[in-house]
Structures are given as structure tokens and as C-alpha cells.
């Protein structure tokens, strides 16, 4: 079964690489929205630095939404899910592989690009590590919610995706921005990191099994 | 090889078919016919273990199909499982049904189908008929005990139909069995069942 999971992982990588819109759209969306804030809000570096953690996190959340909700839809439409089930591929491996590859392509580039907020939003460079760490821990949770939304809305309208992901992601958004803000205020942000990590560890098995149930629901 | 006992399948409250019985021996080809929407595809998904919420029992090599961890069944549905944005070669190489990718074997079958395909071209550039021939070349190159094929003769030209009948004959002579659906008079089979006969209106 591990061999099959490896083959799915490789196929997903090849498929995502060829489907450039999946990872380019979130990147372009992120860069444009981040660049618009200084124009619309203020050009005062102090104001922007104060708002930077929140703005960055909101932009990351909205950007990842663009690709995450279709995580299972293509496989459902082209019949790949039928083949997975006929081969008795472990649904758990399938769900984990799909979430992992989606995170690599939709969230990781944005996390790297969020370094640009040091220039665009005047975020103090010493807090960049804190921002990146919060995104590294927080975005996998958003990917989990996205996978659940994708599995639930299989073959249906995509409005269900954001309706599920956005409300569920609010705690992560609050913790992520609080981590950076607390660091800027001279406090230790480790509490927020630990909370986000705890949420991820708690949700990982829960959402994976919920995804399996939701996928199976379409085959009953 | 495959024994279907009193199989019934319902979507919501309406039964597609009821009390379907079938025995499939080795070296047998069964054609499943029926009108549109009669449940042919559903029946194939039942015997492949994809749809498991049926009533009755399906035994594959005397074991319940639901309990088998890796049945040697090749399933090719109406949707081919290929991705249009990948090249033909990438699709075939990464297809999970194809554990040992043999490029030459697939090329030979594509030639038999009279199909000129470049493996480095995106699959989306080809017509539905050509995609069908690529899928059938994959089917021909894979070794399985049971092949479950949904509408393999649709979108095929006369040359393709003859070639597929020849591959069927070859697979059966190697000891495999085939179950396929068709609502046309195509495909030579040793047995035929009509899903419409198992409706209880």
C-alpha cells in the first residue's frame, strides 16, 4: 500500500506541476492584494508595520482558498477516484498525500513570498522569522479544512468551500496574527505557536477521517 | 471466479436492479446489456468493489469482494481516469492500474488499433476515440484475472472494434475473464445478461 501511496504522490506532483494555474493564481492574488494595502490604507511605515501581521495572514488565507477546495474534484470528475477505490488504495494515504501535495503547491510558495512584507508593509525584519513560523504551522490547518470542504462539496458548487473553510480558520488566523503582534510588543510568541501546533495535531486525524467519510458518502 | 448472489442496488428508494444472480467462470466473457440508465455501470462498480452499499453478496475467488485487500481486477470505467493536462506517456506511466509500465507493449497495441500517438503530447489534444484506444492499449498490456470494462466499444472505429475483439480472445486464452457493458450489438461474448430483466416495476 505504501508503494501505491508513493505512486499517487508522484502522480500528484507531476499533475500539479503541469497545472500551473493551481499554484500561480494564489501567488499572483497574494502579491497583488499585499501590494494594494499600502496604496489604500496608508503610506506611513509605522501604521503599515502595525497592520502587517493581520494583512499578511488574511491574504494568505484568501490566496490558499483559490486552490484548496478543488483538491478531490478533478479526481472525481475524471474517474481517478473510481480507480483508487477499485484498487483498494488506502483512503487515509490518499487523503494525506492529496493534502500534502496541495500544501506544497498552494501554501509553501506563498509562505516564501510572504517575506516580501518586510519591504511592502515595513514589517520589522527581526519579526519575519516569527511570521514565517506562524504561517508554517498555521497553513497546514487551513489545508486540512480545505480538504474537508473539497471532500464535502465533491461535484457540487464551489461556494460551499469558502463557506466551510473561512469560519473554521478564524482561530488560526487570530493565533497567527497574535503571535507576530505579541513579538512586536516584546512578548514571547511561543504560546501561540504551541496552540496552533496543538490544533494541528488534534485536527489531523479527525479531519482525515472526516474526509474519508465524506468521500465514501459519494460512493453510497 | 466471480459469484453474484441476489444482488440488488437502490438509489434512494428506487431499485435499479433486484435479485441479480451471475456466475462467472475463468476464460469467460460476459456482456452486460440494458437500456440507458438501467444500472449497467452501477453493476460493474458493484463487482469491482467500488460501490459497496448493495444488498446481496459478491464473491470473488470464494471471498467477499468487500474483504479483499488487493483483488487482481482491472477496472476501466466510462471516465478513463486520465488527466488531460498530462502527456500520454505521463498518464500511462503513472496509472496505478499499470504496475509494470511496458512502453513497447503499449506502443504495439496502439499500432494494432491503427492509432498514431505521440507519448510526449498532452492527452487533451487527442479525440475521444483516440483516448479510448489509449485506455484499451493500457488494458491490453496489463495482466489481471478479471477485466471489468464499461462501454469499451463506444467511440471505436471498425478497425478498433476488430482489434478489441482479438484482444478479448487473447486475454481469455491466457486464462482471464472479462465483464463488459455495451448497448450496441458489438463485442463477442460467451454469456450475456440484460440488466433490464432484473427490474421489478
mmCIF file of C-alpha atoms in Angstrom:
data_model
loop_
_atom_site.group_PDB
_atom_site.id
_atom_site.type_symbol
_atom_site.label_atom_id
_atom_site.label_comp_id
_atom_site.label_asym_id
_atom_site.label_seq_id
_atom_site.Cartn_x
_atom_site.Cartn_y
_atom_site.Cartn_z
ATOM 1 C CA UNK A 1 0.000 0.000 0.000
ATOM 2 C CA UNK A 2 2.941 2.332 0.674
ATOM 3 C CA UNK A 3 4.080 1.701 -2.893
ATOM 4 C CA UNK A 4 0.696 2.831 -4.188
ATOM 5 C CA UNK A 5 0.803 5.912 -1.926
ATOM 6 C CA UNK A 6 4.244 6.782 -3.341
ATOM 7 C CA UNK A 7 2.901 6.448 -6.880
ATOM 8 C CA UNK A 8 -0.070 8.674 -6.050
ATOM 9 C CA UNK A 9 2.330 11.219 -4.507
ATOM 10 C CA UNK A 10 4.500 11.226 -7.634
ATOM 11 C CA UNK A 11 1.492 11.480 -9.958
ATOM 12 C CA UNK A 12 0.113 14.370 -7.922
ATOM 13 C CA UNK A 13 3.445 16.199 -8.129
ATOM 14 C CA UNK A 14 3.577 15.754 -11.918
ATOM 15 C CA UNK A 15 -0.056 16.770 -12.266
ATOM 16 C CA UNK A 16 0.298 19.936 -10.142
ATOM 17 C CA UNK A 17 3.499 20.904 -11.970
ATOM 18 C CA UNK A 18 1.607 20.761 -15.264
ATOM 19 C CA UNK A 19 -1.420 22.650 -13.908
ATOM 20 C CA UNK A 20 0.353 25.945 -13.355
ATOM 21 C CA UNK A 21 -2.867 27.885 -12.668
ATOM 22 C CA UNK A 22 -3.279 25.938 -9.418
ATOM 23 C CA UNK A 23 -0.190 27.469 -7.877
ATOM 24 C CA UNK A 24 0.227 30.626 -9.960
ATOM 25 C CA UNK A 25 -3.234 32.054 -9.252
ATOM 26 C CA UNK A 26 -2.750 32.113 -5.447
ATOM 27 C CA UNK A 27 0.735 33.619 -5.866
ATOM 28 C CA UNK A 28 -0.472 36.397 -8.173
ATOM 29 C CA UNK A 29 -3.521 37.043 -5.975
ATOM 30 C CA UNK A 30 -1.323 37.249 -2.861
ATOM 31 C CA UNK A 31 1.195 39.644 -4.387
ATOM 32 C CA UNK A 32 -1.484 41.924 -5.833
ATOM 33 C CA UNK A 33 -3.520 42.172 -2.630
ATOM 34 C CA UNK A 34 -0.438 42.714 -0.460
ATOM 35 C CA UNK A 35 0.712 45.460 -2.822
ATOM 36 C CA UNK A 36 -2.716 47.159 -2.749
ATOM 37 C CA UNK A 37 -2.848 47.652 1.020
ATOM 38 C CA UNK A 38 -0.176 50.390 1.214
ATOM 39 C CA UNK A 39 -1.972 52.233 -1.591
ATOM 40 C CA UNK A 40 -5.399 52.012 0.010
ATOM 41 C CA UNK A 41 -4.652 52.301 3.732
ATOM 42 C CA UNK A 42 -1.669 54.452 4.488
ATOM 43 C CA UNK A 43 1.854 55.107 3.366
ATOM 44 C CA UNK A 44 3.090 55.603 6.905
ATOM 45 C CA UNK A 45 5.620 52.802 7.671
ATOM 46 C CA UNK A 46 4.598 52.683 11.353
ATOM 47 C CA UNK A 47 0.901 52.179 10.508
ATOM 48 C CA UNK A 48 1.696 49.506 7.929
ATOM 49 C CA UNK A 49 4.098 47.678 10.228
ATOM 50 C CA UNK A 50 1.371 47.586 12.874
ATOM 51 C CA UNK A 51 -1.154 46.132 10.411
ATOM 52 C CA UNK A 52 1.304 43.849 8.558
ATOM 53 C CA UNK A 53 0.715 40.584 10.520
ATOM 54 C CA UNK A 54 -3.066 40.775 10.074
ATOM 55 C CA UNK A 55 -2.888 41.827 6.426
ATOM 56 C CA UNK A 56 -0.414 39.049 5.597
ATOM 57 C CA UNK A 57 -2.454 36.377 7.315
ATOM 58 C CA UNK A 58 -5.717 37.480 5.645
ATOM 59 C CA UNK A 59 -4.022 37.493 2.227
ATOM 60 C CA UNK A 60 -2.514 34.040 2.819
ATOM 61 C CA UNK A 61 -5.878 32.660 3.915
ATOM 62 C CA UNK A 62 -7.729 34.070 0.895
ATOM 63 C CA UNK A 63 -4.991 33.013 -1.555
ATOM 64 C CA UNK A 64 -4.925 29.409 -0.404
ATOM 65 C CA UNK A 65 -8.721 29.297 -0.756
ATOM 66 C CA UNK A 66 -8.309 29.680 -4.518
ATOM 67 C CA UNK A 67 -6.857 26.227 -4.992
ATOM 68 C CA UNK A 68 -7.623 24.177 -1.924
ATOM 69 C CA UNK A 69 -11.304 23.470 -2.469
ATOM 70 C CA UNK A 70 -10.820 21.536 -5.700
ATOM 71 C CA UNK A 71 -8.447 19.111 -4.039
ATOM 72 C CA UNK A 72 -10.522 15.988 -4.818
ATOM 73 C CA UNK A 73 -12.806 17.330 -7.530
ATOM 74 C CA UNK A 74 -10.621 16.611 -10.555
ATOM 75 C CA UNK A 75 -10.078 13.011 -9.495
ATOM 76 C CA UNK A 76 -13.826 12.653 -9.038
ATOM 77 C CA UNK A 77 -14.601 14.161 -12.451
ATOM 78 C CA UNK A 78 -12.038 12.165 -14.456
ATOM 79 C CA UNK A 79 -12.768 8.817 -12.798
ATOM 80 C CA UNK A 80 -9.483 8.524 -10.872
ATOM 81 C CA UNK A 81 -11.344 8.115 -7.572
ATOM 82 C CA UNK A 82 -13.178 5.094 -9.035
ATOM 83 C CA UNK A 83 -9.816 3.564 -9.884
ATOM 84 C CA UNK A 84 -8.413 4.295 -6.412
ATOM 85 C CA UNK A 85 -11.371 2.517 -4.839
ATOM 86 C CA UNK A 86 -11.234 -0.405 -7.282
ATOM 87 C CA UNK A 87 -7.552 -0.915 -6.393
ATOM 88 C CA UNK A 88 -8.363 -0.659 -2.667
ATOM 89 C CA UNK A 89 -5.915 2.219 -2.235
ATOM 90 C CA UNK A 90 -5.933 3.161 1.445
ATOM 91 C CA UNK A 91 -8.243 6.189 1.565
ATOM 92 C CA UNK A 92 -6.230 7.530 4.507
ATOM 93 C CA UNK A 93 -2.985 7.518 2.460
ATOM 94 C CA UNK A 94 -4.850 9.093 -0.438
ATOM 95 C CA UNK A 95 -6.231 11.913 1.717
ATOM 96 C CA UNK A 96 -2.862 12.595 3.397
ATOM 97 C CA UNK A 97 -0.984 12.603 0.066
ATOM 98 C CA UNK A 98 -3.533 14.929 -1.544
ATOM 99 C CA UNK A 99 -3.385 17.374 1.384
ATOM 100 C CA UNK A 100 0.426 17.293 1.495
ATOM 101 C CA UNK A 101 0.898 17.934 -2.234
ATOM 102 C CA UNK A 102 -1.757 20.634 -2.223
ATOM 103 C CA UNK A 103 0.021 22.357 0.682
ATOM 104 C CA UNK A 104 3.389 22.127 -1.099
ATOM 105 C CA UNK A 105 1.969 23.810 -4.205
ATOM 106 C CA UNK A 106 -0.603 26.222 -2.836
ATOM 107 C CA UNK A 107 0.747 27.303 0.558
ATOM 108 C CA UNK A 108 4.531 26.867 0.503
ATOM 109 C CA UNK A 109 5.191 29.368 -2.340
ATOM 110 C CA UNK A 110 3.003 31.933 -0.581
ATOM 111 C CA UNK A 111 4.810 31.400 2.715
ATOM 112 C CA UNK A 112 8.109 32.045 0.963
ATOM 113 C CA UNK A 113 6.688 35.081 -0.843
ATOM 114 C CA UNK A 114 5.316 36.498 2.397
ATOM 115 C CA UNK A 115 8.900 37.548 3.145
ATOM 116 C CA UNK A 116 8.172 40.444 0.815
ATOM 117 C CA UNK A 117 6.024 42.096 3.529
ATOM 118 C CA UNK A 118 9.281 43.288 5.058
ATOM 119 C CA UNK A 119 9.576 45.645 2.064
ATOM 120 C CA UNK A 120 5.931 46.154 1.130
ATOM 121 C CA UNK A 121 4.426 46.623 4.579
ATOM 122 C CA UNK A 122 7.565 47.642 6.506
ATOM 123 C CA UNK A 123 7.353 44.670 8.847
ATOM 124 C CA UNK A 124 10.454 44.775 11.095
ATOM 125 C CA UNK A 125 12.873 42.225 9.662
ATOM 126 C CA UNK A 126 13.514 40.623 13.072
ATOM 127 C CA UNK A 127 9.850 39.550 13.239
ATOM 128 C CA UNK A 128 9.963 37.854 9.823
ATOM 129 C CA UNK A 129 11.026 34.541 11.339
ATOM 130 C CA UNK A 130 8.043 34.684 13.688
ATOM 131 C CA UNK A 131 5.666 35.423 10.790
ATOM 132 C CA UNK A 132 7.095 32.584 8.685
ATOM 133 C CA UNK A 133 6.935 30.150 11.619
ATOM 134 C CA UNK A 134 3.314 31.063 12.307
ATOM 135 C CA UNK A 135 2.475 30.502 8.631
ATOM 136 C CA UNK A 136 4.372 27.198 8.535
ATOM 137 C CA UNK A 137 2.368 25.881 11.474
ATOM 138 C CA UNK A 138 -0.937 27.542 10.568
ATOM 139 C CA UNK A 139 -1.316 26.895 6.841
ATOM 140 C CA UNK A 140 -1.420 23.076 7.156
ATOM 141 C CA UNK A 141 -4.518 23.545 9.339
ATOM 142 C CA UNK A 142 -6.126 25.653 6.596
ATOM 143 C CA UNK A 143 -5.216 22.888 4.119
ATOM 144 C CA UNK A 144 -6.983 20.363 6.365
ATOM 145 C CA UNK A 145 -10.150 22.482 6.396
ATOM 146 C CA UNK A 146 -9.840 22.927 2.637
ATOM 147 C CA UNK A 147 -9.606 19.180 2.112
ATOM 148 C CA UNK A 148 -12.709 18.642 4.222
ATOM 149 C CA UNK A 149 -14.572 21.309 2.241
ATOM 150 C CA UNK A 150 -13.352 19.731 -1.002
ATOM 151 C CA UNK A 151 -14.472 16.257 0.045
ATOM 152 C CA UNK A 152 -17.886 17.523 1.183
ATOM 153 C CA UNK A 153 -18.537 19.614 -1.916
ATOM 154 C CA UNK A 154 -17.409 16.961 -4.428
ATOM 155 C CA UNK A 155 -19.171 17.570 -7.739
ATOM 156 C CA UNK A 156 -21.150 20.477 -6.285
ATOM 157 C CA UNK A 157 -20.916 24.254 -6.466
ATOM 158 C CA UNK A 158 -17.698 25.714 -5.117
ATOM 159 C CA UNK A 159 -19.469 28.233 -2.835
ATOM 160 C CA UNK A 160 -19.586 25.535 -0.151
ATOM 161 C CA UNK A 161 -15.768 25.518 0.081
ATOM 162 C CA UNK A 162 -15.160 29.069 1.379
ATOM 163 C CA UNK A 163 -18.317 28.828 3.494
ATOM 164 C CA UNK A 164 -16.723 25.923 5.366
ATOM 165 C CA UNK A 165 -13.063 26.986 5.369
ATOM 166 C CA UNK A 166 -13.318 30.662 6.354
ATOM 167 C CA UNK A 167 -15.248 30.334 9.639
ATOM 168 C CA UNK A 168 -13.213 27.294 10.699
ATOM 169 C CA UNK A 169 -9.929 29.091 10.003
ATOM 170 C CA UNK A 170 -10.697 32.051 12.259
ATOM 171 C CA UNK A 171 -8.930 30.649 15.378
ATOM 172 C CA UNK A 172 -5.783 30.002 13.330
ATOM 173 C CA UNK A 173 -5.974 33.496 11.832
ATOM 174 C CA UNK A 174 -6.277 35.039 15.297
ATOM 175 C CA UNK A 175 -3.457 32.930 16.769
ATOM 176 C CA UNK A 176 -1.179 33.553 13.766
ATOM 177 C CA UNK A 177 -1.559 37.320 13.828
ATOM 178 C CA UNK A 178 -1.353 37.390 17.630
ATOM 179 C CA UNK A 179 1.975 35.525 17.525
ATOM 180 C CA UNK A 180 3.589 38.205 15.344
ATOM 181 C CA UNK A 181 1.885 41.125 17.117
ATOM 182 C CA UNK A 182 2.961 39.842 20.541
ATOM 183 C CA UNK A 183 6.546 39.580 19.308
ATOM 184 C CA UNK A 184 6.375 43.146 18.018
ATOM 185 C CA UNK A 185 5.169 44.167 21.509
ATOM 186 C CA UNK A 186 8.188 42.464 23.055
ATOM 187 C CA UNK A 187 6.339 39.378 24.319
ATOM 188 C CA UNK A 188 7.211 35.702 23.824
ATOM 189 C CA UNK A 189 5.077 34.237 20.983
ATOM 190 C CA UNK A 190 5.695 30.559 21.849
ATOM 191 C CA UNK A 191 2.242 30.201 23.486
ATOM 192 C CA UNK A 192 0.562 30.964 20.163
ATOM 193 C CA UNK A 193 2.826 28.557 18.289
ATOM 194 C CA UNK A 194 2.081 25.776 20.753
ATOM 195 C CA UNK A 195 -1.649 26.447 20.488
ATOM 196 C CA UNK A 196 -1.535 26.271 16.682
ATOM 197 C CA UNK A 197 0.564 23.119 16.836
ATOM 198 C CA UNK A 198 -1.904 21.557 19.286
ATOM 199 C CA UNK A 199 -4.803 22.430 16.963
ATOM 200 C CA UNK A 200 -2.970 20.836 14.022
ATOM 201 C CA UNK A 201 -2.147 17.640 15.934
ATOM 202 C CA UNK A 202 -5.714 17.400 17.221
ATOM 203 C CA UNK A 203 -7.319 18.045 13.836
ATOM 204 C CA UNK A 204 -5.036 15.928 11.620
ATOM 205 C CA UNK A 205 -6.577 12.515 12.394
ATOM 206 C CA UNK A 206 -10.040 13.972 12.933
ATOM 207 C CA UNK A 207 -10.242 15.733 9.566
ATOM 208 C CA UNK A 208 -8.527 12.911 7.664
ATOM 209 C CA UNK A 209 -11.219 10.500 8.854
ATOM 210 C CA UNK A 210 -13.946 13.074 8.179
ATOM 211 C CA UNK A 211 -12.599 13.377 4.602
ATOM 212 C CA UNK A 212 -12.665 9.593 4.202
ATOM 213 C CA UNK A 213 -16.281 9.567 5.378
ATOM 214 C CA UNK A 214 -17.208 12.418 3.038
ATOM 215 C CA UNK A 215 -15.528 10.727 0.046
ATOM 216 C CA UNK A 216 -17.185 7.406 0.829
ATOM 217 C CA UNK A 217 -20.532 9.210 1.065
ATOM 218 C CA UNK A 218 -20.300 9.886 -2.658
ATOM 219 C CA UNK A 219 -19.908 6.174 -3.279
ATOM 220 C CA UNK A 220 -23.048 5.166 -1.436
ATOM 221 C CA UNK B 1 -14.174 -16.921 -10.207
ATOM 222 C CA UNK B 2 -16.974 -14.432 -9.563
ATOM 223 C CA UNK B 3 -20.288 -15.309 -7.987
ATOM 224 C CA UNK B 4 -23.077 -12.770 -7.622
ATOM 225 C CA UNK B 5 -25.918 -13.783 -5.323
ATOM 226 C CA UNK B 6 -29.226 -11.930 -5.177
ATOM 227 C CA UNK B 7 -27.608 -8.588 -5.907
ATOM 228 C CA UNK B 8 -29.897 -5.580 -5.567
ATOM 229 C CA UNK B 9 -28.931 -1.937 -5.742
ATOM 230 C CA UNK B 10 -31.067 1.065 -4.926
ATOM 231 C CA UNK B 11 -30.524 4.775 -5.456
ATOM 232 C CA UNK B 12 -32.514 6.498 -2.707
ATOM 233 C CA UNK B 13 -35.717 4.405 -2.649
ATOM 234 C CA UNK B 14 -35.757 3.114 -6.205
ATOM 235 C CA UNK B 15 -34.123 -0.192 -7.069
ATOM 236 C CA UNK B 16 -32.010 -0.139 -10.239
ATOM 237 C CA UNK B 17 -31.970 -3.936 -10.315
ATOM 238 C CA UNK B 18 -33.080 -6.660 -7.932
ATOM 239 C CA UNK B 19 -32.048 -10.243 -7.204
ATOM 240 C CA UNK B 20 -29.402 -10.413 -9.892
ATOM 241 C CA UNK B 21 -27.575 -13.746 -9.957
ATOM 242 C CA UNK B 22 -24.498 -14.456 -12.006
ATOM 243 C CA UNK B 23 -21.681 -16.961 -12.101
ATOM 244 C CA UNK B 24 -18.537 -16.060 -13.968
ATOM 245 C CA UNK B 25 -16.060 -18.844 -14.630
ATOM 246 C CA UNK B 26 -12.474 -18.420 -15.796
ATOM 247 C CA UNK B 27 -11.940 -17.876 -19.513
ATOM 248 C CA UNK B 28 -15.382 -16.331 -19.870
ATOM 249 C CA UNK B 29 -16.591 -13.121 -21.426
ATOM 250 C CA UNK B 30 -19.845 -11.685 -20.145
ATOM 251 C CA UNK B 31 -21.614 -8.884 -21.904
ATOM 252 C CA UNK B 32 -23.892 -6.764 -19.743
ATOM 253 C CA UNK B 33 -26.561 -5.062 -21.792
ATOM 254 C CA UNK B 34 -29.528 -2.895 -20.931
ATOM 255 C CA UNK B 35 -31.217 0.378 -21.739
ATOM 256 C CA UNK B 36 -29.732 3.755 -20.829
ATOM 257 C CA UNK B 37 -29.767 4.340 -17.096
ATOM 258 C CA UNK B 38 -30.627 0.718 -16.368
ATOM 259 C CA UNK B 39 -27.681 0.311 -13.982
ATOM 260 C CA UNK B 40 -25.005 -1.324 -16.136
ATOM 261 C CA UNK B 41 -22.241 0.946 -14.828
ATOM 262 C CA UNK B 42 -23.508 0.556 -11.269
ATOM 263 C CA UNK B 43 -23.375 -3.220 -11.646
ATOM 264 C CA UNK B 44 -19.756 -3.012 -12.859
ATOM 265 C CA UNK B 45 -18.878 -0.772 -9.915
ATOM 266 C CA UNK B 46 -20.512 -3.304 -7.588
ATOM 267 C CA UNK B 47 -18.480 -6.239 -8.863
ATOM 268 C CA UNK B 48 -15.271 -4.165 -8.809
ATOM 269 C CA UNK B 49 -15.863 -3.257 -5.170
ATOM 270 C CA UNK B 50 -16.178 0.494 -5.860
ATOM 271 C CA UNK B 51 -19.816 0.730 -4.782
ATOM 272 C CA UNK B 52 -20.247 -1.480 -1.763
ATOM 273 C CA UNK B 53 -23.643 -0.433 -0.402
ATOM 274 C CA UNK B 54 -25.542 -3.152 -2.261
ATOM 275 C CA UNK B 55 -27.801 -5.894 -0.982
ATOM 276 C CA UNK B 56 -26.836 -9.488 -1.628
ATOM 277 C CA UNK B 57 -23.383 -10.986 -1.915
ATOM 278 C CA UNK B 58 -20.497 -10.814 -4.380
ATOM 279 C CA UNK B 59 -17.822 -13.479 -4.028
ATOM 280 C CA UNK B 60 -14.520 -13.185 -5.862
ATOM 281 C CA UNK B 61 -12.475 -16.406 -5.671
ATOM 282 C CA UNK B 62 -14.822 -17.534 -2.858
ATOM 283 C CA UNK B 63 -14.117 -14.446 -0.787
ATOM 284 C CA UNK B 64 -16.423 -11.495 -0.224
ATOM 285 C CA UNK B 65 -15.325 -8.719 -2.587
ATOM 286 C CA UNK B 66 -15.624 -6.203 0.272
ATOM 287 C CA UNK B 67 -12.989 -8.056 2.302
ATOM 288 C CA UNK B 68 -10.336 -8.449 -0.391
ATOM 289 C CA UNK B 69 -7.426 -6.058 0.099
ATOM 290 C CA UNK B 70 -5.978 -6.205 -3.400
ATOM 291 C CA UNK B 71 -8.094 -8.070 -5.945
ATOM 292 C CA UNK B 72 -6.410 -8.645 -9.298
ATOM 293 C CA UNK B 73 -9.187 -6.806 -11.121
ATOM 294 C CA UNK B 74 -8.617 -4.241 -13.846
ATOM 295 C CA UNK B 75 -11.396 -1.647 -13.916
ATOM 296 C CA UNK B 76 -11.841 0.764 -16.802
ATOM 297 C CA UNK B 77 -14.895 2.934 -16.328
ATOM 298 C CA UNK B 78 -16.751 5.264 -18.629
ATOM 299 C CA UNK B 79 -14.455 8.019 -17.352
ATOM 300 C CA UNK B 80 -10.939 6.933 -18.255
ATOM 301 C CA UNK B 81 -9.068 8.135 -15.151
ATOM 302 C CA UNK B 82 -6.592 10.065 -17.306
ATOM 303 C CA UNK B 83 -5.653 13.712 -16.888
ATOM 304 C CA UNK B 84 -5.854 15.907 -19.990
ATOM 305 C CA UNK B 85 -3.040 18.200 -18.869
ATOM 306 C CA UNK B 86 -0.530 15.337 -18.604
ATOM 307 C CA UNK B 87 1.136 13.820 -21.649
ATOM 308 C CA UNK B 88 0.070 10.389 -22.893
ATOM 309 C CA UNK B 89 3.332 8.916 -21.550
ATOM 310 C CA UNK B 90 2.903 10.511 -18.107
ATOM 311 C CA UNK B 91 -0.681 9.272 -17.890
ATOM 312 C CA UNK B 92 0.258 5.711 -18.787
ATOM 313 C CA UNK B 93 3.416 5.627 -16.684
ATOM 314 C CA UNK B 94 1.665 6.937 -13.586
ATOM 315 C CA UNK B 95 -1.527 4.915 -13.949
ATOM 316 C CA UNK B 96 -1.988 2.899 -10.761
ATOM 317 C CA UNK B 97 -3.568 0.019 -12.686
ATOM 318 C CA UNK B 98 -0.309 -0.417 -14.535
ATOM 319 C CA UNK B 99 2.259 -1.707 -12.022
ATOM 320 C CA UNK B 100 4.846 -2.629 -14.653
ATOM 321 C CA UNK B 101 4.928 0.060 -17.275
ATOM 322 C CA UNK B 102 5.919 -1.532 -20.577
ATOM 323 C CA UNK B 103 6.169 1.186 -23.195
ATOM 324 C CA UNK B 104 6.883 -1.145 -26.131
ATOM 325 C CA UNK B 105 3.919 -3.356 -25.311
ATOM 326 C CA UNK B 106 1.551 -0.379 -25.206
ATOM 327 C CA UNK B 107 3.054 1.016 -28.450
ATOM 328 C CA UNK B 108 2.439 -2.323 -30.178
ATOM 329 C CA UNK B 109 -1.197 -2.375 -29.091
ATOM 330 C CA UNK B 110 -1.653 1.234 -30.217
ATOM 331 C CA UNK B 111 -0.268 0.213 -33.624
ATOM 332 C CA UNK B 112 -2.720 -2.693 -33.708
ATOM 333 C CA UNK B 113 -5.517 -0.191 -33.075
ATOM 334 C CA UNK B 114 -4.209 1.836 -36.024
ATOM 335 C CA UNK B 115 -3.522 4.755 -33.729
ATOM 336 C CA UNK B 116 -0.611 7.151 -34.225
ATOM 337 C CA UNK B 117 0.072 8.639 -30.816
ATOM 338 C CA UNK B 118 2.975 10.711 -29.574
ATOM 339 C CA UNK B 119 3.743 9.900 -25.953
ATOM 340 C CA UNK B 120 5.010 13.424 -25.329
ATOM 341 C CA UNK B 121 1.787 15.144 -26.439
ATOM 342 C CA UNK B 122 -0.774 16.243 -23.818
ATOM 343 C CA UNK B 123 -3.650 13.793 -23.720
ATOM 344 C CA UNK B 124 -6.160 16.631 -24.056
ATOM 345 C CA UNK B 125 -5.008 17.148 -27.669
ATOM 346 C CA UNK B 126 -6.460 13.799 -28.736
ATOM 347 C CA UNK B 127 -10.030 12.909 -29.682
ATOM 348 C CA UNK B 128 -12.328 10.774 -27.513
ATOM 349 C CA UNK B 129 -11.811 7.822 -29.880
ATOM 350 C CA UNK B 130 -8.033 8.090 -29.599
ATOM 351 C CA UNK B 131 -8.260 8.396 -25.804
ATOM 352 C CA UNK B 132 -10.373 5.248 -25.799
ATOM 353 C CA UNK B 133 -7.706 3.435 -27.812
ATOM 354 C CA UNK B 134 -5.006 4.590 -25.379
ATOM 355 C CA UNK B 135 -7.093 3.257 -22.484
ATOM 356 C CA UNK B 136 -7.695 -0.027 -24.280
ATOM 357 C CA UNK B 137 -3.970 -0.380 -25.059
ATOM 358 C CA UNK B 138 -3.359 0.015 -21.338
ATOM 359 C CA UNK B 139 -5.986 -2.651 -20.642
ATOM 360 C CA UNK B 140 -4.351 -4.976 -23.164
ATOM 361 C CA UNK B 141 -0.889 -4.532 -21.644
ATOM 362 C CA UNK B 142 -1.913 -5.205 -18.029
ATOM 363 C CA UNK B 143 -2.176 -8.722 -16.625
ATOM 364 C CA UNK B 144 -5.225 -9.286 -14.438
ATOM 365 C CA UNK B 145 -7.535 -12.169 -13.576
ATOM 366 C CA UNK B 146 -10.690 -10.196 -14.236
ATOM 367 C CA UNK B 147 -11.204 -7.204 -16.500
ATOM 368 C CA UNK B 148 -14.225 -5.001 -15.900
ATOM 369 C CA UNK B 149 -14.797 -2.648 -18.815
ATOM 370 C CA UNK B 150 -17.535 -0.057 -19.187
ATOM 371 C CA UNK B 151 -18.571 0.563 -22.801
ATOM 372 C CA UNK B 152 -15.229 -0.460 -24.326
ATOM 373 C CA UNK B 153 -16.662 -0.441 -27.862
ATOM 374 C CA UNK B 154 -18.080 3.096 -27.770
ATOM 375 C CA UNK B 155 -16.197 5.713 -29.844
ATOM 376 C CA UNK B 156 -14.270 2.966 -31.673
ATOM 377 C CA UNK B 157 -13.976 2.683 -35.452
ATOM 378 C CA UNK B 158 -14.352 -0.686 -37.256
ATOM 379 C CA UNK B 159 -10.609 -1.371 -37.096
ATOM 380 C CA UNK B 160 -10.655 -0.699 -33.350
ATOM 381 C CA UNK B 161 -13.655 -2.993 -32.808
ATOM 382 C CA UNK B 162 -11.935 -5.885 -34.629
ATOM 383 C CA UNK B 163 -8.723 -5.287 -32.719
ATOM 384 C CA UNK B 164 -10.541 -5.205 -29.365
ATOM 385 C CA UNK B 165 -12.378 -8.455 -30.142
ATOM 386 C CA UNK B 166 -8.992 -10.024 -30.915
ATOM 387 C CA UNK B 167 -7.547 -8.748 -27.596
ATOM 388 C CA UNK B 168 -10.589 -10.194 -25.786
ATOM 389 C CA UNK B 169 -9.930 -13.581 -27.415
ATOM 390 C CA UNK B 170 -6.243 -13.374 -26.471
ATOM 391 C CA UNK B 171 -6.984 -12.444 -22.833
ATOM 392 C CA UNK B 172 -9.442 -15.293 -22.451
ATOM 393 C CA UNK B 173 -6.979 -17.783 -23.955
ATOM 394 C CA UNK B 174 -4.483 -16.627 -21.283
ATOM 395 C CA UNK B 175 -6.989 -17.598 -18.568
ATOM 396 C CA UNK B 176 -8.561 -14.246 -17.740
ATOM 397 C CA UNK B 177 -12.228 -13.310 -17.702
ATOM 398 C CA UNK B 178 -13.914 -10.178 -18.947
ATOM 399 C CA UNK B 179 -17.131 -8.413 -17.997
ATOM 400 C CA UNK B 180 -18.107 -5.525 -20.230
ATOM 401 C CA UNK B 181 -21.127 -3.375 -20.909
ATOM 402 C CA UNK B 182 -22.499 -2.467 -24.292
ATOM 403 C CA UNK B 183 -25.858 -1.282 -25.522
ATOM 404 C CA UNK B 184 -24.946 -1.979 -29.108
ATOM 405 C CA UNK B 185 -24.504 -5.285 -30.881
ATOM 406 C CA UNK B 186 -20.769 -5.138 -30.505
ATOM 407 C CA UNK B 187 -18.347 -7.444 -28.795
ATOM 408 C CA UNK B 188 -18.239 -11.202 -28.907
ATOM 409 C CA UNK B 189 -19.183 -12.808 -25.609
ATOM 410 C CA UNK B 190 -19.802 -16.278 -24.272
ATOM 411 C CA UNK B 191 -22.625 -15.124 -21.990
ATOM 412 C CA UNK B 192 -24.940 -12.145 -21.933
ATOM 413 C CA UNK B 193 -27.105 -10.664 -19.230
ATOM 414 C CA UNK B 194 -29.617 -7.892 -19.632
ATOM 415 C CA UNK B 195 -29.956 -5.657 -16.588
ATOM 416 C CA UNK B 196 -33.497 -4.758 -17.661
ATOM 417 C CA UNK B 197 -34.510 -8.370 -16.856
ATOM 418 C CA UNK B 198 -33.784 -7.705 -13.189
ATOM 419 C CA UNK B 199 -36.070 -4.744 -12.801
ATOM 420 C CA UNK B 200 -39.165 -5.145 -10.699
ATOM 421 C CA UNK B 201 -41.553 -2.432 -11.848
#
